Short mmCIF file of C-alpha atoms in Angstrom, two decimals:
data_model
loop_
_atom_site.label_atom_id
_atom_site.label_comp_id
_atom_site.label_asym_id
_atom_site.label_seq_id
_atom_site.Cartn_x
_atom_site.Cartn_y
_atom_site.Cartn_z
CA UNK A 1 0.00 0.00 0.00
CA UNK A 2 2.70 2.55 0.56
CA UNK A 3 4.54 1.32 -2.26
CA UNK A 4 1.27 2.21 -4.34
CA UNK A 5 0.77 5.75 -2.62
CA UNK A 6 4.54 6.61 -3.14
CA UNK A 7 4.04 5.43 -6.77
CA UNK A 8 1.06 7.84 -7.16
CA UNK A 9 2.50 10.60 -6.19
CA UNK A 10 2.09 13.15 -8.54
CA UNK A 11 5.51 15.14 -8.02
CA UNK A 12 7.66 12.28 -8.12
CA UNK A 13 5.70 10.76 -11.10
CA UNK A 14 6.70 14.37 -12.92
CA UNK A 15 10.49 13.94 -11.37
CA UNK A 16 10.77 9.99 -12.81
CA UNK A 17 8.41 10.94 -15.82
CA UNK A 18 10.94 13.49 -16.60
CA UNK A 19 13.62 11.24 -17.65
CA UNK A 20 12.12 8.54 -18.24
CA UNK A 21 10.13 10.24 -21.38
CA UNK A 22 13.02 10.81 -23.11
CA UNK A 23 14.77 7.69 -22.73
CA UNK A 24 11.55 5.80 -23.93
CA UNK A 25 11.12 7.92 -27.27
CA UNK A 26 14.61 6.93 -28.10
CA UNK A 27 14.27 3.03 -27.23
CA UNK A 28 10.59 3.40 -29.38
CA UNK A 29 12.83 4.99 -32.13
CA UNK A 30 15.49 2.63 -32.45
CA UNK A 31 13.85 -0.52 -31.89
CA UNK A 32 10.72 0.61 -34.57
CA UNK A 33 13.49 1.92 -37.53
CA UNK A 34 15.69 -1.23 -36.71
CA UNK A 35 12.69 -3.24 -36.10
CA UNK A 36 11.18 -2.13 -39.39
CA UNK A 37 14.37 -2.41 -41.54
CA UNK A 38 15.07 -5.94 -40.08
CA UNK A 39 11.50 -7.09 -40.44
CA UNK A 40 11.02 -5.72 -44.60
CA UNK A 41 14.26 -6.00 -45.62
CA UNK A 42 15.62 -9.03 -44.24
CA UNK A 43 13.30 -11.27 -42.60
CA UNK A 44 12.90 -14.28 -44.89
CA UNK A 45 9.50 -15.23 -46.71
CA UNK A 46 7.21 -17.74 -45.35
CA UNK A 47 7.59 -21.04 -47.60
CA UNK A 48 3.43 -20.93 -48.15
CA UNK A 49 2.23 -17.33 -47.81
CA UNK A 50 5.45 -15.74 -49.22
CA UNK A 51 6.17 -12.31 -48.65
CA UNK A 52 3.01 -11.44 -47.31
CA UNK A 53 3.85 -12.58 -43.41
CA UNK A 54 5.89 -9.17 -43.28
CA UNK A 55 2.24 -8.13 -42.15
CA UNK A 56 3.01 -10.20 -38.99
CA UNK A 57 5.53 -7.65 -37.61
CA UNK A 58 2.63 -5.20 -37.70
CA UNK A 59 -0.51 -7.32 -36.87
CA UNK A 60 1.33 -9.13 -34.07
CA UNK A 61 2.48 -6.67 -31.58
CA UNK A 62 -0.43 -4.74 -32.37
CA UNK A 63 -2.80 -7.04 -30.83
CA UNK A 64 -0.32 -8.04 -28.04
CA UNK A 65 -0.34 -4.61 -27.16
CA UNK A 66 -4.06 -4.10 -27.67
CA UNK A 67 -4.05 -7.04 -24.65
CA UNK A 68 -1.19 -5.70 -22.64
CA UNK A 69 -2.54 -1.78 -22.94
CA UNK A 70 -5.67 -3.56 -21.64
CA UNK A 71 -4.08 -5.48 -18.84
CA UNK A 72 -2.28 -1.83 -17.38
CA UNK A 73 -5.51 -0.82 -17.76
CA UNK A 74 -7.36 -3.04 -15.33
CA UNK A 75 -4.61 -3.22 -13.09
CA UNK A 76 -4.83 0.83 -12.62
CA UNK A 77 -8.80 1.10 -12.85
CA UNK A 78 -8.03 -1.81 -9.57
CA UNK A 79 -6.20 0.66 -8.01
CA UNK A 80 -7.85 3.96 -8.92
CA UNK A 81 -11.50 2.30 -7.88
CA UNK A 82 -10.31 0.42 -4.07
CA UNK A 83 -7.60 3.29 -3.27
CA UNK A 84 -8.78 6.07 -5.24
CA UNK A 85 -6.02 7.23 -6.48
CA UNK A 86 -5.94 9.90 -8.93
CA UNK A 87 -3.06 9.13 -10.77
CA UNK A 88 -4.06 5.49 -11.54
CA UNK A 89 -7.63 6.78 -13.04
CA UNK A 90 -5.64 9.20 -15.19
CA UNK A 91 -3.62 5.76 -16.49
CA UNK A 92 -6.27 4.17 -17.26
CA UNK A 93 -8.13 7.00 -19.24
CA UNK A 94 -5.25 8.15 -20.88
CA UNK A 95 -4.06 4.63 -22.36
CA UNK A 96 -7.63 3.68 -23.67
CA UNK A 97 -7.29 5.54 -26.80
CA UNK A 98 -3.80 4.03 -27.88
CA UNK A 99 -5.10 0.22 -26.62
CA UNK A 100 -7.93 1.48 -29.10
CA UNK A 101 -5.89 2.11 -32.04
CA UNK A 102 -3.97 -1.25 -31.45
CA UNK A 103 -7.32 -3.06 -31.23
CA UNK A 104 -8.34 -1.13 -34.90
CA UNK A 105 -4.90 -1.73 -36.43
CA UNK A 106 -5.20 -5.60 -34.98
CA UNK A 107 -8.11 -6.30 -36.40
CA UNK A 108 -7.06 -4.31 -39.76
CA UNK A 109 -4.04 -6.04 -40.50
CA UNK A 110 -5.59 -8.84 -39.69
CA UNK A 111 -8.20 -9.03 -42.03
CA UNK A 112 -5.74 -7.64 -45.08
CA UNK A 113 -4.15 -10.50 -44.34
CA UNK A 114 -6.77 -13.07 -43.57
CA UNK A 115 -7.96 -12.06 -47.29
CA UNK A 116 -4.62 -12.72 -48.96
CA UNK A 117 -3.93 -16.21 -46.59
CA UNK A 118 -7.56 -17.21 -46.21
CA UNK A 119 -9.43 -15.51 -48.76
CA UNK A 120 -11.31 -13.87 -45.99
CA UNK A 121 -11.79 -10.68 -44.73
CA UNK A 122 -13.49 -11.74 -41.97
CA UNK A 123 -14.71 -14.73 -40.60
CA UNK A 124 -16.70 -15.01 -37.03
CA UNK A 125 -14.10 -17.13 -35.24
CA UNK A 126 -13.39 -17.17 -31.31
CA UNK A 127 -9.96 -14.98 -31.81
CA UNK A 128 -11.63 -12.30 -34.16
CA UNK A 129 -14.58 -11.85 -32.73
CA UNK A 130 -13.30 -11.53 -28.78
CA UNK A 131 -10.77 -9.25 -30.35
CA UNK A 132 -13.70 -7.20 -31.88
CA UNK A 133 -15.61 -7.43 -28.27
CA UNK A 134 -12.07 -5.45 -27.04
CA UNK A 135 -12.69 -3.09 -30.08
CA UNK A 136 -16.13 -2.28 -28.41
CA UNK A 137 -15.17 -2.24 -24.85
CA UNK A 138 -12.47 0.32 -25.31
CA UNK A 139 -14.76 2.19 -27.26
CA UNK A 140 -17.25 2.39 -24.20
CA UNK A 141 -14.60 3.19 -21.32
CA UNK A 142 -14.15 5.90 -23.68
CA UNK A 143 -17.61 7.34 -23.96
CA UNK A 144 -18.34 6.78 -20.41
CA UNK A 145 -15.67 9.40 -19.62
CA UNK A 146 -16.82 11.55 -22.17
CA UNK A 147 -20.79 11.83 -21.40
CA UNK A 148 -20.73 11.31 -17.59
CA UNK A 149 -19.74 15.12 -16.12
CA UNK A 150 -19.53 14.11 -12.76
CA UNK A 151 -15.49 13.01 -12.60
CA UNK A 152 -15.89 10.77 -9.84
CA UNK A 153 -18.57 8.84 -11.25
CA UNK A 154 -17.28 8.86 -14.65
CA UNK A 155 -13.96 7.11 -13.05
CA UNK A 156 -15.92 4.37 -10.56
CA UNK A 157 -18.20 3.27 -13.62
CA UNK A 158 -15.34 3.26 -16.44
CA UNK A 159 -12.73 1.61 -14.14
CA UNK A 160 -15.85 -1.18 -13.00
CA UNK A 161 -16.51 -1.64 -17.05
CA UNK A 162 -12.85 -2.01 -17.13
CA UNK A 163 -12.21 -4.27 -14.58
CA UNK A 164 -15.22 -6.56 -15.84
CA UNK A 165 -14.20 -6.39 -19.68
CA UNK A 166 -10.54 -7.86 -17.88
CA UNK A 167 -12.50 -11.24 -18.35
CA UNK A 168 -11.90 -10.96 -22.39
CA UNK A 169 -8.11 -11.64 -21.99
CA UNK A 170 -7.63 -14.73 -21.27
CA UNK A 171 -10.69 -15.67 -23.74
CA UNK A 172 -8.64 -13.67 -26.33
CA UNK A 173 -5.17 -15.75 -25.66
CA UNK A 174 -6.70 -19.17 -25.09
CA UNK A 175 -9.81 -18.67 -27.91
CA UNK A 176 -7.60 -20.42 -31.05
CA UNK A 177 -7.24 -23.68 -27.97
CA UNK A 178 -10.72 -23.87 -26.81
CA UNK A 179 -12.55 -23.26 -29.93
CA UNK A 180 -11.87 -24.19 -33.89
CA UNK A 181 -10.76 -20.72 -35.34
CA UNK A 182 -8.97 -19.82 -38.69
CA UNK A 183 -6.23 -18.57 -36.12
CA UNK A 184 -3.00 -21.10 -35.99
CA UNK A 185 -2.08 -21.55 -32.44
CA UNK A 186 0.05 -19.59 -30.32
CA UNK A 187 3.84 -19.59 -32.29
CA UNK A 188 6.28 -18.00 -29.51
CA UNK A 189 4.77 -17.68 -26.41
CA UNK A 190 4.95 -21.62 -26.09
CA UNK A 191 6.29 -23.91 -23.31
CA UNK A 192 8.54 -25.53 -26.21
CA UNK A 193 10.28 -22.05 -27.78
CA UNK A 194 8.94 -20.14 -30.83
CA UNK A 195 8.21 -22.38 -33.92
CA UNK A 196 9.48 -19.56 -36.17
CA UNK A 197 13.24 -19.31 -36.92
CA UNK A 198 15.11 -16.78 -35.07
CA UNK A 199 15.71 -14.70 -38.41
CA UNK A 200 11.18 -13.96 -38.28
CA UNK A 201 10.45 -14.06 -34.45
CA UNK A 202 14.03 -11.44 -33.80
CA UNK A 203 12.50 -8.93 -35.76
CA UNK A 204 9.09 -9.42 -34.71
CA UNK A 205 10.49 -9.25 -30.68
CA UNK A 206 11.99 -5.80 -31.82
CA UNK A 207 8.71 -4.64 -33.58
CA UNK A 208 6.88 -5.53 -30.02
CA UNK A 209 9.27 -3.79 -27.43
CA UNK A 210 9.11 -0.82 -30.23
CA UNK A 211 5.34 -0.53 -29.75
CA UNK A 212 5.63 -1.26 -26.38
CA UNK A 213 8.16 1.98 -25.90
CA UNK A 214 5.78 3.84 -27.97
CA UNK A 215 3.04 3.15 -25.73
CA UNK A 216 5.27 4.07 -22.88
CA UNK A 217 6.24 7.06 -24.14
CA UNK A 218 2.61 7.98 -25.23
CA UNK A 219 1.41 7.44 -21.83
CA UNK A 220 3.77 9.09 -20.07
CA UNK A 221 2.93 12.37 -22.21
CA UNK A 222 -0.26 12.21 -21.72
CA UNK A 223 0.01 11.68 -17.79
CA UNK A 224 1.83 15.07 -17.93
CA UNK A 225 -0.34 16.86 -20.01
CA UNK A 226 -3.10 16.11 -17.72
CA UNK A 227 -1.13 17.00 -14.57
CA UNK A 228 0.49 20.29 -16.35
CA UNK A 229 -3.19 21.01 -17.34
CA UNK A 230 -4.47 20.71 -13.62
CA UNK A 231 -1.70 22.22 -12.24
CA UNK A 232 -2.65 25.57 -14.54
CA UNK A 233 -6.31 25.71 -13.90
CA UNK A 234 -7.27 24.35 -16.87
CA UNK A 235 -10.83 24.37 -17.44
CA UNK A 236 -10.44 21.20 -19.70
CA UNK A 237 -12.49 18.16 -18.28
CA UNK A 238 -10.35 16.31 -16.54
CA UNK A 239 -9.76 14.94 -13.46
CA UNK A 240 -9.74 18.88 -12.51
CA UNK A 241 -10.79 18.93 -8.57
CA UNK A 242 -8.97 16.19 -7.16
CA UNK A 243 -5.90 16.44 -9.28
CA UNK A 244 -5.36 19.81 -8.68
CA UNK A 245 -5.71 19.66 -4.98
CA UNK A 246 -3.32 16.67 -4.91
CA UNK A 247 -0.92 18.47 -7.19
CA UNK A 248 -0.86 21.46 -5.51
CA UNK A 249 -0.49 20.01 -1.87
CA UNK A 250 2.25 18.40 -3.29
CA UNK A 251 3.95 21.47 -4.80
CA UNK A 252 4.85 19.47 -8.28
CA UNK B 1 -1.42 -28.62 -51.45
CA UNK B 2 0.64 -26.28 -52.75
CA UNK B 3 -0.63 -22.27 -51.83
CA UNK B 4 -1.87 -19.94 -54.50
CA UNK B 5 0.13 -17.48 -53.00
CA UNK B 6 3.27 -18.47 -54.14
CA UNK B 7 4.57 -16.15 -57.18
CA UNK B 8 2.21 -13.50 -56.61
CA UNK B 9 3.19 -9.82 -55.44
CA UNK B 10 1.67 -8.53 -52.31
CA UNK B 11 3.50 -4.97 -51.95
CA UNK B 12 0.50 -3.01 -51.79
CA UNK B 13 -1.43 -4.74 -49.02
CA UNK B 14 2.05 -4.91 -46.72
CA UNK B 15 2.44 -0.97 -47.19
CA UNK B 16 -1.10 -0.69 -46.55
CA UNK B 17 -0.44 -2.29 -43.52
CA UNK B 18 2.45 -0.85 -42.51
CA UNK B 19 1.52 2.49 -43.76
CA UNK B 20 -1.71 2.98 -41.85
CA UNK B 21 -0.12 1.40 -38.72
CA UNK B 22 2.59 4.53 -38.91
CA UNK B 23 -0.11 7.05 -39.88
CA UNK B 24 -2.35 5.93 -36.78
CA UNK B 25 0.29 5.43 -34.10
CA UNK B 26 2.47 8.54 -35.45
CA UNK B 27 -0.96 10.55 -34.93
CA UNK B 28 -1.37 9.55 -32.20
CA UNK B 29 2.35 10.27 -30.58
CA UNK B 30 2.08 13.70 -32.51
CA UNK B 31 -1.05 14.80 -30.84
CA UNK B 32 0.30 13.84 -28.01
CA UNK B 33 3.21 15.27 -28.22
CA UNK B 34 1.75 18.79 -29.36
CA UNK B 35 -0.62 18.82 -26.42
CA UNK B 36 2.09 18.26 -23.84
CA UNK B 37 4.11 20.98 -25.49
CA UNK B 38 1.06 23.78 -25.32
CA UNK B 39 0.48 22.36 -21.34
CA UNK B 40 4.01 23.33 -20.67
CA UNK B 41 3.18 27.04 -22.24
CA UNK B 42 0.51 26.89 -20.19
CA UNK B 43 -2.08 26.72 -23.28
CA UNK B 44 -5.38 24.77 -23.24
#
């Protein structure tokens, strides 16, 4: 519990954010370009679908991060809802609209690909239509903090659709074991190794730690932009009251 | 069976891909980024 509270602190999030925002644009930067280079130029093509699993190094860590976004999500809408703290509702809210745009470019890729692999755009299976059900939750954590104008009820009912929606992640991992789907079974995260060679899962590893700086980075700039904002008097909606008392008690 | 994929050219869908994934996430990072800059000047 005081690990949490020193955690949520608002000035030493700014002091840690400070540095850390930097260093995480640079790791995003290198590991995309490098990522990206590695994963057109020299990643080998797949003996059956040919060239066209270069879409993996997008599709992939987009929908691991449309998960993981979701994950950080629940665990600060946990923490924002039992300890109400500030900082952890600003997490959540702030994230949701990144976790969004992996969910879109998941499902996206996905079905450009499905089409050219499958000859499918889309096709009702456990994987793609849990991922969709993601799609649609993010997309009402969203509105709920848009059309409720009380703050603090806005935050208790988006972090309790949150934590409930949590229930969609493991259905999303497990959905291509339990049910038939179109979906091949899990290829790296596996008890045996990856079943790809190193020269396709290397560059796909750097693709995901690229997106998963980027989200880091994203975050973290949009924590301070809310906590500059308070700090100023914005009039923006916000967390406004209770971040601005917090902030100011705390002299950030 | 052998795929019907093999032989065929599938540039355009992969910068499709890759291309929208950069415009969304850049977006993104640049809005971001922009509002973070006017909160430091102290702009809404």
């Amino acid at each position: 519990m005081e690990f949490i509270s020193k955690l949520a602190n608002p000035e030493r999030f700014m002091r840690v954010s400070q540095w850390l925002l930097p260093i995480f644009a640079v790791l995003a930067f290198i590991c995309l370009i490098g990522g990206g280079i590695w994963a057109l130029g020299f990643s080998p093509a797949d003996f059956r679908q040919g060239d066209t699993v270069k879409i993996m190094y997008v599709h992939v860590p987009a929908a691991w991060m449309s998960m993981a976004t979701y994950a950080i999500m629940g665990v600060a809408s946990f923490v924002g809802f039992v300890w109400r703290h500030t900082l952890a509702d600003i997490a959540a809210r702030q994230a949701a609209p990144m976790g969004f745009a992996f969910t879109l470019l998941a499902l996206m890729t996905g079905s450009v690909w499905g089409q050219l692999t499958w000859g499918v755009w889309w096709d009702w299976d456990a994987r793609m239509t849990s991922m969709l059900v993601l799609l649609f939750i993010y997309a009402g954590y969203m509105v709920i903090w848009q059309v409720i104008e009380n703050e603090t009820q806005a935050a208790r009912l988006a972090a309790i659709l949150c934590m409930v929606g949590v229930i969609n992640l493991p259905i999303i991992k497990f959905s291509v074991d339990f049910w038939e789907s179109l979906h091949q079974e899990a290829s790296i995260i596996r008890a045996d190794g990856p079943s790809m060679p190193a020269s396709m899962y290397l560059p796909l590893l750097a693709m995901a730690l690229g997106y998963t700086f980027l989200f880091s980075t994203y975050l973290l700039m949009r924590m301070r932009t809310v906590i500059l904002m308070k700090r100023r008097g914005s009039k923006t909606k916000g967390r406004a009251p209770s971040i601005a008392k917090t902030v100011a008690g705390e002299t950030v | 069976m052998e795929s019907t994929l093999l032989g065929q050219d599938f540039t355009r869908e992969i910068a499709i891909c890759w291309g929208v994934s950069a415009l969304i996430l850049g977006g993104l990072m640049l809005h971001a980024w922009q509002a973070l800059r006017e909160a430091k000047q102290g702009r809404d």
